[in-house]
Amino acid sequence: MKRVLFVVLLGLISHFNFAQNATGDWYGNLEVQPGMTLPLVLHITEADGTYGGTLDSPDQKAFGIPMTTVNYGNATLHIEITNMGITYNGVIDSDSSIKGTFKQGGQTFPLEFAREAVTVEAPNRPQEPKAPFPYKQEEVTFKNTAANATFSGTITLPKVVFKGKKKLPAVILISGSGPQDRNEELVGHKPFLVIADYLTRNGIAVLRYDDRGTAKSTGNFQGATSADFATDAQAAFDFLKNHPDIDASKIGFAGHSEGGLIAPMIAAKNKEVSFIALLAGVGQPGDELLMDQGYLIGKAQGMDEEMLRKNHIAQEMMFGIVKEYYGDTPKIKEELTTYLNNALDQNPEMIPEGGTKEDLMKREINTLTSDWFQYLLITDPRPTLEKVTCPVLAINGSLDLQVPSKKNLENIEKSVKKGGNTDVTTVEFPNLNHLFQTTTTGSPSEYAQLEETFSPDALKVLSDWIIEKTK
């Protein structure tokens, strides 16, 4: 749900065949959006005339990605990464730099590599808290035995507890889609760090943790679904309720985006959960959400109505195939291959510049047939929300293009009340995007450019509500 083009670099597998002066380490910074830079590192080796190496994407926690073909001659370097629709053309200058152009998905970016790492000025993030902190921090670990995963996290504990209370209310933060660290760091922002700092300063203990298989947590992220991630959050709850400083009867969840889909899954089953706060949480079926998201983001990026219409039809057809044959991945691949082959022959303009039909088909099919994506498409959160009996807060920004605000807030409120729970509060904040940043368009391309990490107004509403529900 919060996906940016550069994320696909995690899956890069290329084949390099460099001349001798290409060996060694090369450092580059790919500016994928204004103010948003992705460092990349090439490690090129040579043995008996055979060249190879690995690629690192440090900010994405991806290291040692094996390389595999490349054309090099007369100081000119041409790289193709066909499975991702990526090409790179560069010229090696005196063995000290490679100056070239990176292309993917119809977009072109200048990209230069050098022998030494190029420092990039850190973006200004004025809300990011700096030590010393007026609260206690604990590094903790806990296990999800069924998933064979050990989680690493941080608990922040207020030094001053609520008057008359011996133990603290607490909230567990659940991240959005994709492998996230405990700060939910993305495009230079650390929203969970900002949220944890604010809540803790207001008397609420906070547990945030690295997702399974991410940063310091072990386990396998690939192949896991939202239901699997719910068991991880439940493990965090089981751990926290035994903490000596925490009031076990006052523990809730705050989930962002996909985390707002996961929190109700836990609360519907575990009646010990004191409250749930859904930050851009989902209240509509997964396939419907993704079609709305595709339209809104495409429109913000300047796509004309005819192309938006064609994209919508294609999504509807492909999602329908996945839902019809859910769980039978070979059959889904077969049906998607047939559909996409015909659709792209009839609409060649949908193939990105510089790419091929085969490359686009492979990428789409790989995405649509992943366990995570299949589960999202068939998931309707409304029946689960009807089973939630604890207090519910749902907040969103009016300019959220990834989880449309009005529709999802209305669905959440209706579903919770339909189950007989009247303790539900919804708030739509004007001019906030999916990350709760103040903006003018809501486009994901703005996320990195904005200095604000999380709206102070939204932080106050979240904090005041948790305090009220845990008095």
mmCIF file of C-alpha atoms in Angstrom, residues 72-339:
data_model
loop_
_atom_site.group_PDB
_atom_site.id
_atom_site.type_symbol
_atom_site.label_atom_id
_atom_site.label_comp_id
_atom_site.label_asym_id
_atom_site.label_seq_id
_atom_site.Cartn_x
_atom_site.Cartn_y
_atom_site.Cartn_z
ATOM 1 C CA TYR A 72 31.557 -3.503 -22.168
ATOM 2 C CA GLY A 73 33.888 -2.125 -24.779
ATOM 3 C CA ASN A 74 35.590 1.116 -25.716
ATOM 4 C CA ALA A 75 34.850 2.352 -22.185
ATOM 5 C CA THR A 76 31.116 1.973 -22.819
ATOM 6 C CA LEU A 77 29.019 -0.058 -20.404
ATOM 7 C CA HIS A 78 25.574 -1.416 -21.237
ATOM 8 C CA ILE A 79 23.599 -3.309 -18.589
ATOM 9 C CA GLU A 80 20.204 -4.925 -19.033
ATOM 10 C CA ILE A 81 18.127 -6.339 -16.184
ATOM 11 C CA THR A 82 15.417 -7.848 -18.306
ATOM 12 C CA ASN A 83 13.257 -9.353 -15.593
ATOM 13 C CA MET A 84 12.781 -5.884 -14.105
ATOM 14 C CA GLY A 85 12.681 -3.923 -17.379
ATOM 15 C CA ILE A 86 15.844 -2.069 -16.357
ATOM 16 C CA THR A 87 18.705 -0.839 -18.541
ATOM 17 C CA TYR A 88 21.819 1.131 -17.666
ATOM 18 C CA ASN A 89 24.133 2.761 -20.207
ATOM 19 C CA GLY A 90 27.324 4.373 -18.948
ATOM 20 C CA VAL A 91 30.837 5.394 -19.831
ATOM 21 C CA ILE A 92 33.801 4.594 -17.580
ATOM 22 C CA ASP A 93 36.010 7.665 -17.267
ATOM 23 C CA SER A 94 39.670 7.015 -16.379
ATOM 24 C CA ASP A 95 38.712 4.169 -14.058
ATOM 25 C CA SER A 96 37.321 6.714 -11.596
ATOM 26 C CA SER A 97 33.657 7.088 -12.499
ATOM 27 C CA ILE A 98 30.824 5.641 -14.530
ATOM 28 C CA LYS A 99 28.489 8.270 -15.946
ATOM 29 C CA GLY A 100 25.280 7.017 -17.420
ATOM 30 C CA THR A 101 21.521 6.676 -17.562
ATOM 31 C CA PHE A 102 19.255 4.313 -15.655
ATOM 32 C CA LYS A 103 15.892 3.409 -17.207
ATOM 33 C CA GLN A 104 12.941 1.552 -15.772
ATOM 34 C CA GLY A 105 9.228 1.452 -16.428
ATOM 35 C CA GLY A 106 9.354 4.272 -18.958
ATOM 36 C CA GLN A 107 11.240 6.567 -16.580
ATOM 37 C CA THR A 108 14.827 7.754 -17.040
ATOM 38 C CA PHE A 109 17.253 8.780 -14.305
ATOM 39 C CA PRO A 110 20.854 10.000 -14.518
ATOM 40 C CA LEU A 111 23.085 7.713 -12.447
ATOM 41 C CA GLU A 112 26.793 8.090 -11.788
ATOM 42 C CA PHE A 113 29.018 5.625 -9.945
ATOM 43 C CA ALA A 114 32.346 6.537 -8.347
ATOM 44 C CA ARG A 115 35.166 4.675 -6.628
ATOM 45 C CA GLU A 116 34.370 6.340 -3.308
ATOM 46 C CA ALA A 117 31.017 6.733 -1.618
ATOM 47 C CA VAL A 118 29.334 10.015 -2.466
ATOM 48 C CA THR A 119 27.799 11.646 0.562
ATOM 49 C CA VAL A 120 24.311 13.029 0.183
ATOM 50 C CA GLU A 121 23.055 15.792 2.430
ATOM 51 C CA ALA A 122 20.539 14.327 4.823
ATOM 52 C CA PRO A 123 16.997 15.649 4.322
ATOM 53 C CA ASN A 124 15.663 17.997 6.957
ATOM 54 C CA ARG A 125 13.376 16.110 9.342
ATOM 55 C CA PRO A 126 12.609 18.599 12.129
ATOM 56 C CA GLN A 127 10.220 16.276 13.983
ATOM 57 C CA GLU A 128 12.760 13.496 14.419
ATOM 58 C CA PRO A 129 13.509 13.373 18.168
ATOM 59 C CA LYS A 130 17.045 13.788 19.424
ATOM 60 C CA ALA A 131 18.615 12.549 22.674
ATOM 61 C CA PRO A 132 18.560 13.079 25.585
ATOM 62 C CA PHE A 133 14.986 11.838 25.972
ATOM 63 C CA PRO A 134 12.737 12.513 28.978
ATOM 64 C CA TYR A 135 11.780 8.843 29.140
ATOM 65 C CA LYS A 136 13.311 5.412 29.455
ATOM 66 C CA GLN A 137 14.143 3.199 26.478
ATOM 67 C CA GLU A 138 14.536 -0.579 26.595
ATOM 68 C CA GLU A 139 15.827 -2.824 23.833
ATOM 69 C CA VAL A 140 13.802 -6.033 23.956
ATOM 70 C CA THR A 141 13.288 -9.305 22.109
ATOM 71 C CA PHE A 142 10.310 -11.627 21.929
ATOM 72 C CA LYS A 143 9.422 -14.740 19.966
ATOM 73 C CA ASN A 144 6.722 -15.982 17.647
ATOM 74 C CA THR A 145 7.471 -19.663 18.074
ATOM 75 C CA ALA A 146 5.033 -20.839 15.415
ATOM 76 C CA ALA A 147 6.763 -18.636 12.821
ATOM 77 C CA ASN A 148 10.246 -19.514 14.099
ATOM 78 C CA ALA A 149 10.950 -15.801 14.409
ATOM 79 C CA THR A 150 12.610 -13.690 17.092
ATOM 80 C CA PHE A 151 11.692 -10.016 17.095
ATOM 81 C CA SER A 152 13.859 -7.119 18.136
ATOM 82 C CA GLY A 153 12.184 -3.961 19.326
ATOM 83 C CA THR A 154 12.213 -0.902 21.546
ATOM 84 C CA ILE A 155 9.941 -0.050 24.463
ATOM 85 C CA THR A 156 9.738 3.596 25.492
ATOM 86 C CA LEU A 157 8.496 4.132 29.060
ATOM 87 C CA PRO A 158 7.392 7.472 30.529
ATOM 88 C CA LYS A 159 9.261 8.464 33.670
ATOM 89 C CA VAL A 160 6.143 10.091 35.081
ATOM 90 C CA VAL A 161 3.117 7.802 35.183
ATOM 91 C CA PHE A 162 -0.504 8.860 35.305
ATOM 92 C CA LYS A 163 -1.579 10.135 38.702
ATOM 93 C CA GLY A 164 -2.709 7.292 40.903
ATOM 94 C CA LYS A 165 -1.471 4.639 38.475
ATOM 95 C CA LYS A 166 1.273 2.192 39.355
ATOM 96 C CA LYS A 167 1.537 0.755 35.882
ATOM 97 C CA LEU A 168 1.400 2.252 32.411
ATOM 98 C CA PRO A 169 -1.040 1.961 29.529
ATOM 99 C CA ALA A 170 0.731 0.855 26.368
ATOM 100 C CA VAL A 171 0.337 0.749 22.607
ATOM 101 C CA ILE A 172 1.986 -1.597 20.117
ATOM 102 C CA LEU A 173 2.716 -0.121 16.689
ATOM 103 C CA ILE A 174 2.035 -2.260 13.596
ATOM 104 C CA SER A 175 3.707 -1.179 10.370
ATOM 105 C CA GLY A 176 2.355 -0.883 6.856
ATOM 106 C CA SER A 177 3.127 -3.121 3.886
ATOM 107 C CA GLY A 178 6.608 -4.221 2.957
ATOM 108 C CA PRO A 179 9.512 -5.127 5.238
ATOM 109 C CA GLN A 180 9.689 -2.286 7.772
ATOM 110 C CA ASP A 181 12.039 -1.613 10.646
ATOM 111 C CA ARG A 182 10.764 -0.511 14.057
ATOM 112 C CA ASN A 183 10.669 3.140 12.954
ATOM 113 C CA GLU A 184 8.684 2.269 9.807
ATOM 114 C CA GLU A 185 11.432 4.148 7.984
ATOM 115 C CA LEU A 186 10.743 5.109 4.387
ATOM 116 C CA VAL A 187 11.802 7.894 2.011
ATOM 117 C CA GLY A 188 13.885 9.481 4.752
ATOM 118 C CA HIS A 189 11.072 9.615 7.315
ATOM 119 C CA LYS A 190 10.689 7.654 10.563
ATOM 120 C CA PRO A 191 6.992 8.001 11.437
ATOM 121 C CA PHE A 192 6.964 5.354 14.178
ATOM 122 C CA LEU A 193 9.890 7.021 15.922
ATOM 123 C CA VAL A 194 7.985 10.326 15.894
ATOM 124 C CA ILE A 195 4.754 8.670 17.086
ATOM 125 C CA ALA A 196 6.501 6.729 19.864
ATOM 126 C CA ASP A 197 8.286 9.853 21.079
ATOM 127 C CA TYR A 198 5.087 11.909 21.182
ATOM 128 C CA LEU A 199 2.978 9.277 22.928
ATOM 129 C CA THR A 200 5.660 8.476 25.494
ATOM 130 C CA ARG A 201 6.088 12.137 26.369
ATOM 131 C CA ASN A 202 2.346 12.107 27.071
ATOM 132 C CA GLY A 203 2.439 9.164 29.467
ATOM 133 C CA ILE A 204 1.844 6.209 27.139
ATOM 134 C CA ALA A 205 4.346 3.360 26.853
ATOM 135 C CA VAL A 206 5.084 2.267 23.284
ATOM 136 C CA LEU A 207 6.463 -0.950 21.806
ATOM 137 C CA ARG A 208 7.680 -0.831 18.225
ATOM 138 C CA TYR A 209 9.558 -3.686 16.554
ATOM 139 C CA ASP A 210 11.334 -4.703 13.361
ATOM 140 C CA ASP A 211 9.174 -6.822 11.053
ATOM 141 C CA ARG A 212 10.057 -10.492 10.722
ATOM 142 C CA GLY A 213 13.207 -11.005 8.662
ATOM 143 C CA THR A 214 13.939 -7.263 8.749
ATOM 144 C CA ALA A 215 16.754 -5.324 10.459
ATOM 145 C CA LYS A 216 17.455 -7.156 13.746
ATOM 146 C CA SER A 217 14.434 -9.489 13.664
ATOM 147 C CA THR A 218 14.750 -13.026 12.368
ATOM 148 C CA GLY A 219 12.264 -15.105 10.425
ATOM 149 C CA ASN A 220 11.092 -15.200 6.828
ATOM 150 C CA PHE A 221 9.264 -12.153 5.482
ATOM 151 C CA GLN A 222 8.785 -13.514 1.978
ATOM 152 C CA GLY A 223 5.677 -15.651 1.636
ATOM 153 C CA ALA A 224 4.021 -14.191 4.748
ATOM 154 C CA THR A 225 0.533 -12.658 4.564
ATOM 155 C CA SER A 226 -1.328 -10.117 6.677
ATOM 156 C CA ALA A 227 -2.714 -13.023 8.713
ATOM 157 C CA ASP A 228 0.837 -14.164 9.462
ATOM 158 C CA PHE A 229 1.860 -10.660 10.493
ATOM 159 C CA ALA A 230 -1.134 -10.638 12.857
ATOM 160 C CA THR A 231 0.437 -13.554 14.743
ATOM 161 C CA ASP A 232 3.617 -11.495 15.102
ATOM 162 C CA ALA A 233 1.674 -8.606 16.627
ATOM 163 C CA GLN A 234 -0.131 -11.037 18.931
ATOM 164 C CA ALA A 235 3.274 -12.305 20.079
ATOM 165 C CA ALA A 236 4.217 -8.704 20.868
ATOM 166 C CA PHE A 237 1.028 -8.387 22.936
ATOM 167 C CA ASP A 238 1.748 -11.601 24.855
ATOM 168 C CA PHE A 239 5.226 -10.326 25.627
ATOM 169 C CA LEU A 240 4.160 -6.833 26.676
ATOM 170 C CA LYS A 241 1.405 -7.892 29.052
ATOM 171 C CA ASN A 242 4.041 -9.563 31.225
ATOM 172 C CA HIS A 243 6.224 -6.461 31.422
ATOM 173 C CA PRO A 244 6.512 -5.282 35.058
ATOM 174 C CA ASP A 245 5.800 -1.624 34.210
ATOM 175 C CA ILE A 246 2.804 -2.233 31.930
ATOM 176 C CA ASP A 247 -0.861 -2.458 32.906
ATOM 177 C CA ALA A 248 -1.908 -5.651 31.116
ATOM 178 C CA SER A 249 -5.524 -4.459 30.995
ATOM 179 C CA LYS A 250 -4.562 -1.279 29.092
ATOM 180 C CA ILE A 251 -2.680 -2.551 26.047
ATOM 181 C CA GLY A 252 -3.829 -1.717 22.534
ATOM 182 C CA PHE A 253 -2.596 -1.468 18.960
ATOM 183 C CA ALA A 254 -2.017 1.385 16.535
ATOM 184 C CA GLY A 255 -1.628 0.134 12.983
ATOM 185 C CA HIS A 256 -0.703 2.149 9.911
ATOM 186 C CA SER A 257 -2.063 1.202 6.463
ATOM 187 C CA GLU A 258 -1.757 -2.616 6.322
ATOM 188 C CA GLY A 259 -1.181 -2.403 10.075
ATOM 189 C CA GLY A 260 -4.702 -0.934 10.241
ATOM 190 C CA LEU A 261 -5.934 -4.079 8.521
ATOM 191 C CA ILE A 262 -4.042 -6.311 10.945
ATOM 192 C CA ALA A 263 -5.041 -4.678 14.259
ATOM 193 C CA PRO A 264 -8.747 -5.637 13.944
ATOM 194 C CA MET A 265 -7.737 -9.228 13.129
ATOM 195 C CA ILE A 266 -6.138 -9.460 16.551
ATOM 196 C CA ALA A 267 -8.799 -7.538 18.463
ATOM 197 C CA ALA A 268 -11.591 -9.653 16.943
ATOM 198 C CA LYS A 269 -10.062 -12.776 18.490
ATOM 199 C CA ASN A 270 -8.322 -11.423 21.585
ATOM 200 C CA LYS A 271 -10.767 -9.709 23.953
ATOM 201 C CA GLU A 272 -7.869 -8.641 26.177
ATOM 202 C CA VAL A 273 -6.982 -5.956 23.634
ATOM 203 C CA SER A 274 -7.948 -2.648 25.247
ATOM 204 C CA PHE A 275 -8.257 -0.508 22.098
ATOM 205 C CA ILE A 276 -7.204 -0.240 18.465
ATOM 206 C CA ALA A 277 -6.252 2.889 16.516
ATOM 207 C CA LEU A 278 -6.312 2.573 12.729
ATOM 208 C CA LEU A 279 -4.063 5.078 10.962
ATOM 209 C CA ALA A 280 -5.132 5.079 7.302
ATOM 210 C CA GLY A 281 -6.656 1.692 8.054
ATOM 211 C CA VAL A 282 -8.529 -0.371 5.503
ATOM 212 C CA GLY A 283 -12.316 -0.688 5.479
ATOM 213 C CA GLN A 284 -12.941 -1.919 1.928
ATOM 214 C CA PRO A 285 -12.154 -5.197 0.123
ATOM 215 C CA GLY A 286 -8.562 -5.515 -1.048
ATOM 216 C CA ASP A 287 -9.272 -5.676 -4.778
ATOM 217 C CA GLU A 288 -11.561 -2.642 -4.584
ATOM 218 C CA LEU A 289 -8.947 -0.736 -2.581
ATOM 219 C CA LEU A 290 -6.198 -1.406 -5.121
ATOM 220 C CA MET A 291 -8.372 -0.321 -8.049
ATOM 221 C CA ASP A 292 -9.275 2.934 -6.281
ATOM 222 C CA GLN A 293 -5.614 3.427 -5.398
ATOM 223 C CA GLY A 294 -4.477 2.797 -8.970
ATOM 224 C CA TYR A 295 -6.930 5.335 -10.353
ATOM 225 C CA LEU A 296 -6.104 8.081 -7.858
ATOM 226 C CA ILE A 297 -2.320 7.748 -8.102
ATOM 227 C CA GLY A 298 -2.429 7.430 -11.875
ATOM 228 C CA LYS A 299 -4.509 10.590 -12.107
ATOM 229 C CA ALA A 300 -2.113 12.448 -9.791
ATOM 230 C CA GLN A 301 0.754 11.402 -12.054
ATOM 231 C CA GLY A 302 -0.947 12.920 -15.088
ATOM 232 C CA MET A 303 -2.412 9.803 -16.713
ATOM 233 C CA ASP A 304 -5.277 10.604 -19.087
ATOM 234 C CA GLU A 305 -8.786 9.252 -18.527
ATOM 235 C CA GLU A 306 -8.581 6.741 -21.369
ATOM 236 C CA MET A 307 -5.439 5.155 -19.958
ATOM 237 C CA LEU A 308 -6.963 5.204 -16.459
ATOM 238 C CA ARG A 309 -10.004 3.412 -17.849
ATOM 239 C CA LYS A 310 -7.869 0.752 -19.524
ATOM 240 C CA ASN A 311 -5.819 0.256 -16.367
ATOM 241 C CA HIS A 312 -8.994 -0.182 -14.341
ATOM 242 C CA ILE A 313 -10.339 -2.799 -16.738
ATOM 243 C CA ALA A 314 -7.016 -4.655 -16.690
ATOM 244 C CA GLN A 315 -6.893 -4.630 -12.889
ATOM 245 C CA GLU A 316 -10.475 -5.811 -12.645
ATOM 246 C CA MET A 317 -9.804 -8.720 -14.998
ATOM 247 C CA MET A 318 -6.511 -9.761 -13.365
ATOM 248 C CA PHE A 319 -7.819 -9.443 -9.821
ATOM 249 C CA GLY A 320 -10.848 -11.486 -10.827
ATOM 250 C CA ILE A 321 -8.577 -14.291 -12.039
ATOM 251 C CA VAL A 322 -6.633 -14.313 -8.767
ATOM 252 C CA LYS A 323 -9.836 -14.394 -6.702
ATOM 253 C CA GLU A 324 -11.406 -17.143 -8.804
ATOM 254 C CA TYR A 325 -8.414 -19.465 -8.515
ATOM 255 C CA TYR A 326 -7.103 -18.256 -5.143
ATOM 256 C CA GLY A 327 -4.418 -20.578 -3.780
ATOM 257 C CA ASP A 328 -3.877 -22.406 -7.094
ATOM 258 C CA THR A 329 -0.833 -20.419 -8.176
ATOM 259 C CA PRO A 330 0.006 -22.473 -11.324
ATOM 260 C CA LYS A 331 -3.552 -22.017 -12.600
ATOM 261 C CA ILE A 332 -3.477 -18.294 -11.824
ATOM 262 C CA LYS A 333 -0.212 -17.924 -13.744
ATOM 263 C CA GLU A 334 -1.675 -19.787 -16.713
ATOM 264 C CA GLU A 335 -4.807 -17.626 -16.831
ATOM 265 C CA LEU A 336 -2.916 -14.371 -16.292
ATOM 266 C CA THR A 337 -0.455 -15.241 -19.055
ATOM 267 C CA THR A 338 -3.276 -15.781 -21.523
ATOM 268 C CA TYR A 339 -5.081 -12.597 -20.529
#
